[in-house]
mmCIF file with all atom_site columns, C-alpha atoms in Angstrom:
data_model
loop_
_atom_site.group_PDB
_atom_site.id
_atom_site.type_symbol
_atom_site.label_atom_id
_atom_site.label_alt_id
_atom_site.label_comp_id
_atom_site.label_asym_id
_atom_site.label_entity_id
_atom_site.label_seq_id
_atom_site.pdbx_PDB_ins_code
_atom_site.Cartn_x
_atom_site.Cartn_y
_atom_site.Cartn_z
_atom_site.occupancy
_atom_site.B_iso_or_equiv
_atom_site.pdbx_formal_charge
_atom_site.auth_seq_id
_atom_site.auth_comp_id
_atom_site.auth_asym_id
_atom_site.auth_atom_id
_atom_site.pdbx_PDB_model_num
ATOM 1   C CA . HIS A 1 1   ? 171.378 75.018  85.772 1.00 0.00 ? 136 HIS A CA 1
ATOM 2   C CA . GLY A 1 2   ? 170.134 75.643  82.851 1.00 0.00 ? 137 GLY A CA 1
ATOM 3   C CA . SER A 1 3   ? 172.060 78.646  80.713 1.00 0.00 ? 138 SER A CA 1
ATOM 4   C CA . LEU A 1 4   ? 168.733 79.490  78.198 1.00 0.00 ? 139 LEU A CA 1
ATOM 5   C CA . VAL A 1 5   ? 165.041 79.839  79.618 1.00 0.00 ? 140 VAL A CA 1
ATOM 6   C CA . PHE A 1 6   ? 162.624 79.987  76.721 1.00 0.00 ? 141 PHE A CA 1
ATOM 7   C CA . LEU A 1 7   ? 159.360 81.558  78.244 1.00 0.00 ? 142 LEU A CA 1
ATOM 8   C CA . GLY A 1 8   ? 155.791 82.177  76.350 1.00 0.00 ? 143 GLY A CA 1
ATOM 9   C CA . LYS A 1 9   ? 155.094 85.390  75.500 1.00 0.00 ? 144 LYS A CA 1
ATOM 10  C CA . GLN A 1 10  ? 153.101 86.478  77.539 1.00 0.00 ? 145 GLN A CA 1
ATOM 11  C CA . ALA A 1 11  ? 150.025 84.976  80.344 1.00 0.00 ? 146 ALA A CA 1
ATOM 12  C CA . ILE A 1 12  ? 146.627 85.105  79.221 1.00 0.00 ? 147 ILE A CA 1
ATOM 13  C CA . ASP A 1 13  ? 145.107 86.388  83.014 1.00 0.00 ? 148 ASP A CA 1
ATOM 14  C CA . GLY A 1 14  ? 147.055 89.755  83.360 1.00 0.00 ? 149 GLY A CA 1
ATOM 15  C CA . ASP A 1 15  ? 147.739 89.330  79.745 1.00 0.00 ? 150 ASP A CA 1
ATOM 16  C CA . SER A 1 16  ? 150.510 91.575  80.782 1.00 0.00 ? 151 SER A CA 1
ATOM 17  C CA . GLY A 1 17  ? 154.550 90.338  79.334 1.00 0.00 ? 152 GLY A CA 1
ATOM 18  C CA . THR A 1 18  ? 156.209 91.048  82.775 1.00 0.00 ? 153 THR A CA 1
ATOM 19  C CA . VAL A 1 19  ? 157.114 87.365  83.467 1.00 0.00 ? 154 VAL A CA 1
ATOM 20  C CA . GLY A 1 20  ? 160.345 87.076  81.137 1.00 0.00 ? 155 GLY A CA 1
ATOM 21  C CA . GLY A 1 21  ? 161.324 90.063  81.722 1.00 0.00 ? 156 GLY A CA 1
ATOM 22  C CA . ILE A 1 22  ? 161.140 89.895  85.694 1.00 0.00 ? 157 ILE A CA 1
ATOM 23  C CA . LEU A 1 23  ? 162.662 86.876  85.704 1.00 0.00 ? 158 LEU A CA 1
ATOM 24  C CA . ALA A 1 24  ? 166.183 87.793  84.306 1.00 0.00 ? 159 ALA A CA 1
ATOM 25  C CA . GLY A 1 25  ? 165.732 91.048  86.022 1.00 0.00 ? 160 GLY A CA 1
ATOM 26  C CA . ARG A 1 26  ? 166.108 88.736  89.556 1.00 0.00 ? 161 ARG A CA 1
ATOM 27  C CA . LEU A 1 27  ? 168.529 86.170  88.050 1.00 0.00 ? 162 LEU A CA 1
ATOM 28  C CA . ASN A 1 28  ? 170.153 89.162  86.940 1.00 0.00 ? 163 ASN A CA 1
ATOM 29  C CA . TRP A 1 29  ? 170.640 87.446  83.518 1.00 0.00 ? 164 TRP A CA 1
ATOM 30  C CA . PRO A 1 30  ? 170.354 89.599  79.418 1.00 0.00 ? 165 PRO A CA 1
ATOM 31  C CA . ALA A 1 31  ? 166.986 89.503  77.781 1.00 0.00 ? 166 ALA A CA 1
ATOM 32  C CA . ALA A 1 32  ? 165.324 89.022  74.719 1.00 0.00 ? 167 ALA A CA 1
ATOM 33  C CA . THR A 1 33  ? 161.510 89.143  73.806 1.00 0.00 ? 168 THR A CA 1
ATOM 34  C CA . ASN A 1 34  ? 159.041 88.466  71.645 1.00 0.00 ? 169 ASN A CA 1
ATOM 35  C CA . ALA A 1 35  ? 161.640 86.107  69.559 1.00 0.00 ? 170 ALA A CA 1
ATOM 36  C CA . SER A 1 36  ? 160.993 84.683  66.529 1.00 0.00 ? 171 SER A CA 1
ATOM 37  C CA . SER A 1 37  ? 164.134 83.194  65.806 1.00 0.00 ? 172 SER A CA 1
ATOM 38  C CA . VAL A 1 38  ? 166.986 82.124  68.070 1.00 0.00 ? 173 VAL A CA 1
ATOM 39  C CA . THR A 1 39  ? 170.741 80.902  66.819 1.00 0.00 ? 174 THR A CA 1
ATOM 40  C CA . VAL A 1 40  ? 172.966 79.502  70.318 1.00 0.00 ? 175 VAL A CA 1
ATOM 41  C CA . SER A 1 41  ? 176.829 80.331  68.823 1.00 0.00 ? 176 SER A CA 1
ATOM 42  C CA . ASP A 1 42  ? 178.617 77.598  68.297 1.00 0.00 ? 177 ASP A CA 1
ATOM 43  C CA . ASP A 1 43  ? 181.380 77.720  72.008 1.00 0.00 ? 178 ASP A CA 1
ATOM 44  C CA . ASN A 1 44  ? 177.875 78.129  73.456 1.00 0.00 ? 179 ASN A CA 1
ATOM 45  C CA . ALA A 1 45  ? 178.686 81.628  74.982 1.00 0.00 ? 180 ALA A CA 1
ATOM 46  C CA . SER A 1 46  ? 176.166 83.722  73.343 1.00 0.00 ? 181 SER A CA 1
ATOM 47  C CA . VAL A 1 47  ? 173.233 83.918  71.624 1.00 0.00 ? 182 VAL A CA 1
ATOM 48  C CA . VAL A 1 48  ? 171.650 85.832  68.356 1.00 0.00 ? 183 VAL A CA 1
ATOM 49  C CA . VAL A 1 49  ? 167.715 86.683  68.496 1.00 0.00 ? 184 VAL A CA 1
ATOM 50  C CA . GLU A 1 50  ? 165.502 87.963  65.783 1.00 0.00 ? 185 GLU A CA 1
ATOM 51  C CA . CYS A 1 51  ? 163.112 90.003  67.765 1.00 0.00 ? 186 CYS A CA 1
ATOM 52  C CA . GLU A 1 52  ? 159.793 90.830  66.453 1.00 0.00 ? 187 GLU A CA 1
ATOM 53  C CA . VAL A 1 53  ? 158.954 95.295  67.405 1.00 0.00 ? 188 VAL A CA 1
ATOM 54  C CA . ALA A 1 54  ? 156.934 97.872  65.655 1.00 0.00 ? 189 ALA A CA 1
ATOM 55  C CA . ALA A 1 55  ? 159.952 98.621  62.968 1.00 0.00 ? 190 ALA A CA 1
ATOM 56  C CA . GLY A 1 56  ? 160.246 94.898  61.581 1.00 0.00 ? 191 GLY A CA 1
ATOM 57  C CA . ILE A 1 57  ? 162.909 92.799  63.549 1.00 0.00 ? 192 ILE A CA 1
ATOM 58  C CA . GLU A 1 58  ? 165.534 93.927  65.135 1.00 0.00 ? 193 GLU A CA 1
ATOM 59  C CA . GLU A 1 59  ? 168.948 91.212  65.551 1.00 0.00 ? 194 GLU A CA 1
ATOM 60  C CA . VAL A 1 60  ? 170.575 90.969  69.205 1.00 0.00 ? 195 VAL A CA 1
ATOM 61  C CA . ARG A 1 61  ? 173.461 89.662  70.906 1.00 0.00 ? 196 ARG A CA 1
ATOM 62  C CA . MET A 1 62  ? 173.927 88.447  74.012 1.00 0.00 ? 197 MET A CA 1
ATOM 63  C CA . PRO A 1 63  ? 175.996 86.042  76.440 1.00 0.00 ? 198 PRO A CA 1
ATOM 64  C CA . LEU A 1 64  ? 174.461 83.186  77.988 1.00 0.00 ? 199 LEU A CA 1
ATOM 65  C CA . PRO A 1 65  ? 173.501 82.815  80.438 1.00 0.00 ? 200 PRO A CA 1
ATOM 66  C CA . ALA A 1 66  ? 169.716 84.516  79.568 1.00 0.00 ? 201 ALA A CA 1
ATOM 67  C CA . VAL A 1 67  ? 166.041 84.520  79.639 1.00 0.00 ? 202 VAL A CA 1
ATOM 68  C CA . VAL A 1 68  ? 164.335 84.059  76.163 1.00 0.00 ? 203 VAL A CA 1
ATOM 69  C CA . THR A 1 69  ? 160.625 85.296  75.205 1.00 0.00 ? 204 THR A CA 1
ATOM 70  C CA . ALA A 1 70  ? 159.001 83.798  72.283 1.00 0.00 ? 205 ALA A CA 1
ATOM 71  C CA . ASP A 1 71  ? 156.545 85.291  69.807 1.00 0.00 ? 206 ASP A CA 1
ATOM 72  C CA . LEU A 1 72  ? 154.448 83.270  67.822 1.00 0.00 ? 207 LEU A CA 1
ATOM 73  C CA . ARG A 1 73  ? 156.294 82.663  64.783 1.00 0.00 ? 208 ARG A CA 1
ATOM 74  C CA . LEU A 1 74  ? 159.308 81.354  66.991 1.00 0.00 ? 209 LEU A CA 1
ATOM 75  C CA . ASN A 1 75  ? 158.186 77.305  65.904 1.00 0.00 ? 210 ASN A CA 1
ATOM 76  C CA . GLU A 1 76  ? 155.429 75.684  64.252 1.00 0.00 ? 211 GLU A CA 1
ATOM 77  C CA . PRO A 1 77  ? 152.963 74.264  66.846 1.00 0.00 ? 212 PRO A CA 1
ATOM 78  C CA . ARG A 1 78  ? 152.320 70.300  66.692 1.00 0.00 ? 213 ARG A CA 1
ATOM 79  C CA . TYR A 1 79  ? 148.468 69.517  66.589 1.00 0.00 ? 214 TYR A CA 1
ATOM 80  C CA . THR A 1 80  ? 147.563 66.248  68.986 1.00 0.00 ? 215 THR A CA 1
ATOM 81  C CA . THR A 1 81  ? 145.774 63.053  67.323 1.00 0.00 ? 216 THR A CA 1
ATOM 82  C CA . LEU A 1 82  ? 142.579 62.215  68.323 1.00 0.00 ? 217 LEU A CA 1
ATOM 83  C CA . PRO A 1 83  ? 144.069 58.999  69.799 1.00 0.00 ? 218 PRO A CA 1
ATOM 84  C CA . ASN A 1 84  ? 146.253 60.967  71.768 1.00 0.00 ? 219 ASN A CA 1
ATOM 85  C CA . LEU A 1 85  ? 144.501 63.117  73.243 1.00 0.00 ? 220 LEU A CA 1
ATOM 86  C CA . MET A 1 86  ? 142.006 60.293  74.332 1.00 0.00 ? 221 MET A CA 1
ATOM 87  C CA . LYS A 1 87  ? 145.576 58.565  75.939 1.00 0.00 ? 222 LYS A CA 1
ATOM 88  C CA . ALA A 1 88  ? 145.847 62.345  77.732 1.00 0.00 ? 223 ALA A CA 1
ATOM 89  C CA . ARG A 1 89  ? 142.748 62.370  79.208 1.00 0.00 ? 224 ARG A CA 1
ATOM 90  C CA . ARG A 1 90  ? 142.673 59.283  80.966 1.00 0.00 ? 225 ARG A CA 1
ATOM 91  C CA . LYS A 1 91  ? 146.556 60.089  82.869 1.00 0.00 ? 226 LYS A CA 1
ATOM 92  C CA . LYS A 1 92  ? 146.802 60.842  86.112 1.00 0.00 ? 227 LYS A CA 1
ATOM 93  C CA . THR A 1 93  ? 147.440 64.965  86.775 1.00 0.00 ? 228 THR A CA 1
ATOM 94  C CA . LYS A 1 94  ? 150.427 65.460  90.013 1.00 0.00 ? 229 LYS A CA 1
ATOM 95  C CA . ILE A 1 95  ? 149.849 67.919  91.775 1.00 0.00 ? 230 ILE A CA 1
ATOM 96  C CA . MET A 1 96  ? 152.610 69.520  93.769 1.00 0.00 ? 231 MET A CA 1
ATOM 97  C CA . GLN A 1 97  ? 152.501 71.807  95.720 1.00 0.00 ? 232 GLN A CA 1
ATOM 98  C CA . ALA A 1 98  ? 155.394 75.298  95.386 1.00 0.00 ? 233 ALA A CA 1
ATOM 99  C CA . ALA A 1 99  ? 156.515 74.934  99.265 1.00 0.00 ? 234 ALA A CA 1
ATOM 100 C CA . LYS A 1 100 ? 157.821 71.453  98.987 1.00 0.00 ? 235 LYS A CA 1
ATOM 101 C CA . MET A 1 101 ? 159.613 72.055  96.009 1.00 0.00 ? 236 MET A CA 1
ATOM 102 C CA . GLY A 1 102 ? 161.327 75.156  97.935 1.00 0.00 ? 237 GLY A CA 1
ATOM 103 C CA . VAL A 1 103 ? 159.362 77.710  95.533 1.00 0.00 ? 238 VAL A CA 1
ATOM 104 C CA . ASP A 1 104 ? 158.407 81.555  96.974 1.00 0.00 ? 239 ASP A CA 1
ATOM 105 C CA . ILE A 1 105 ? 155.002 82.061  94.697 1.00 0.00 ? 240 ILE A CA 1
ATOM 106 C CA . THR A 1 106 ? 155.091 85.783  96.476 1.00 0.00 ? 241 THR A CA 1
ATOM 107 C CA . PRO A 1 107 ? 153.108 88.116  94.352 1.00 0.00 ? 242 PRO A CA 1
ATOM 108 C CA . ARG A 1 108 ? 155.723 90.884  93.692 1.00 0.00 ? 243 ARG A CA 1
ATOM 109 C CA . VAL A 1 109 ? 153.526 92.754  91.075 1.00 0.00 ? 244 VAL A CA 1
ATOM 110 C CA . GLU A 1 110 ? 150.906 95.148  92.997 1.00 0.00 ? 245 GLU A CA 1
ATOM 111 C CA . VAL A 1 111 ? 148.326 96.645  90.479 1.00 0.00 ? 246 VAL A CA 1
ATOM 112 C CA . LEU A 1 112 ? 147.817 100.056 91.919 1.00 0.00 ? 247 LEU A CA 1
ATOM 113 C CA . ARG A 1 113 ? 144.948 101.299 90.058 1.00 0.00 ? 248 ARG A CA 1
ATOM 114 C CA . VAL A 1 114 ? 142.828 100.045 86.933 1.00 0.00 ? 249 VAL A CA 1
ATOM 115 C CA . ASP A 1 115 ? 141.002 102.956 84.593 1.00 0.00 ? 250 ASP A CA 1
ATOM 116 C CA . GLU A 1 116 ? 138.523 102.722 82.433 1.00 0.00 ? 251 GLU A CA 1
ATOM 117 C CA . PRO A 1 117 ? 139.221 104.727 78.867 1.00 0.00 ? 252 PRO A CA 1
ATOM 118 C CA . THR A 1 118 ? 137.873 108.027 78.634 1.00 0.00 ? 253 THR A CA 1
ATOM 119 C CA . GLU A 1 119 ? 134.939 107.553 76.641 1.00 0.00 ? 254 GLU A CA 1
ATOM 120 C CA . ARG A 1 120 ? 134.550 108.620 72.858 1.00 0.00 ? 255 ARG A CA 1
ATOM 121 C CA . LYS A 1 121 ? 132.513 110.705 71.641 1.00 0.00 ? 256 LYS A CA 1
ATOM 122 C CA . GLY A 1 122 ? 131.026 109.320 68.331 1.00 0.00 ? 257 GLY A CA 1
ATOM 123 C CA . GLY A 1 123 ? 132.621 109.967 64.633 1.00 0.00 ? 258 GLY A CA 1
ATOM 124 C CA . GLY A 1 124 ? 130.405 112.507 62.071 1.00 0.00 ? 259 GLY A CA 1
ATOM 125 C CA . LYS A 1 125 ? 130.784 112.726 58.079 1.00 0.00 ? 260 LYS A CA 1
ATOM 126 C CA . VAL A 1 126 ? 132.165 114.804 56.142 1.00 0.00 ? 261 VAL A CA 1
ATOM 127 C CA . ALA A 1 127 ? 130.349 115.618 52.944 1.00 0.00 ? 262 ALA A CA 1
ATOM 128 C CA . ASP A 1 128 ? 133.762 116.050 50.609 1.00 0.00 ? 263 ASP A CA 1
ATOM 129 C CA . VAL A 1 129 ? 137.150 116.030 50.958 1.00 0.00 ? 264 VAL A CA 1
ATOM 130 C CA . ASP A 1 130 ? 137.563 119.765 50.817 1.00 0.00 ? 265 ASP A CA 1
ATOM 131 C CA . GLU A 1 131 ? 135.202 119.569 54.642 1.00 0.00 ? 266 GLU A CA 1
ATOM 132 C CA . LEU A 1 132 ? 137.370 116.478 55.823 1.00 0.00 ? 267 LEU A CA 1
ATOM 133 C CA . ILE A 1 133 ? 140.494 118.948 55.200 1.00 0.00 ? 268 ILE A CA 1
ATOM 134 C CA . ALA A 1 134 ? 138.620 121.806 57.200 1.00 0.00 ? 269 ALA A CA 1
ATOM 135 C CA . LYS A 1 135 ? 137.603 119.901 60.214 1.00 0.00 ? 270 LYS A CA 1
ATOM 136 C CA . LEU A 1 136 ? 141.058 118.691 60.732 1.00 0.00 ? 271 LEU A CA 1
ATOM 137 C CA . LYS A 1 137 ? 142.797 121.813 60.266 1.00 0.00 ? 272 LYS A CA 1
ATOM 138 C CA . ASN A 1 138 ? 140.201 123.603 62.876 1.00 0.00 ? 273 ASN A CA 1
ATOM 139 C CA . GLU A 1 139 ? 138.595 120.755 64.721 1.00 0.00 ? 274 GLU A CA 1
ATOM 140 C CA . ALA A 1 140 ? 141.572 118.137 64.966 1.00 0.00 ? 275 ALA A CA 1
ATOM 141 C CA . LYS A 1 141 ? 144.584 120.634 64.664 1.00 0.00 ? 276 LYS A CA 1
ATOM 142 C CA . VAL A 1 142 ? 146.696 117.915 63.388 1.00 0.00 ? 277 VAL A CA 1
ATOM 143 C CA . LEU A 1 143 ? 146.550 119.769 59.813 1.00 0.00 ? 278 LEU A CA 1
#
């Protein structure tokens, strides 16, 4: 039974980034997402996670056990060498059945619908700054 679970940021299939949150919810553990730094306390009772957010870095302290999802800055990737790549190609892949391991893979997320974004009108050109300001005030109503 682990006390800290690391996951990637998101899957490439649905690109939804929900696995970490769902796992934390099912385990009733705290979660931190988009981690760029993780530090476990000296007594192994808590973890401090620096999370990438829109405004910069958010530092969060959580008790262990916990779930952490990684941001690309969490670790420096290791690149394989050509000899190791060739060795890996020759290795046999062991296929394991989820049911034999006692894992329930029933889908727990239901996609209700997917909508196309509304079609945007083409942009236009303005002759000068005065015309731009007039369009922002009168047409877009943002000034």
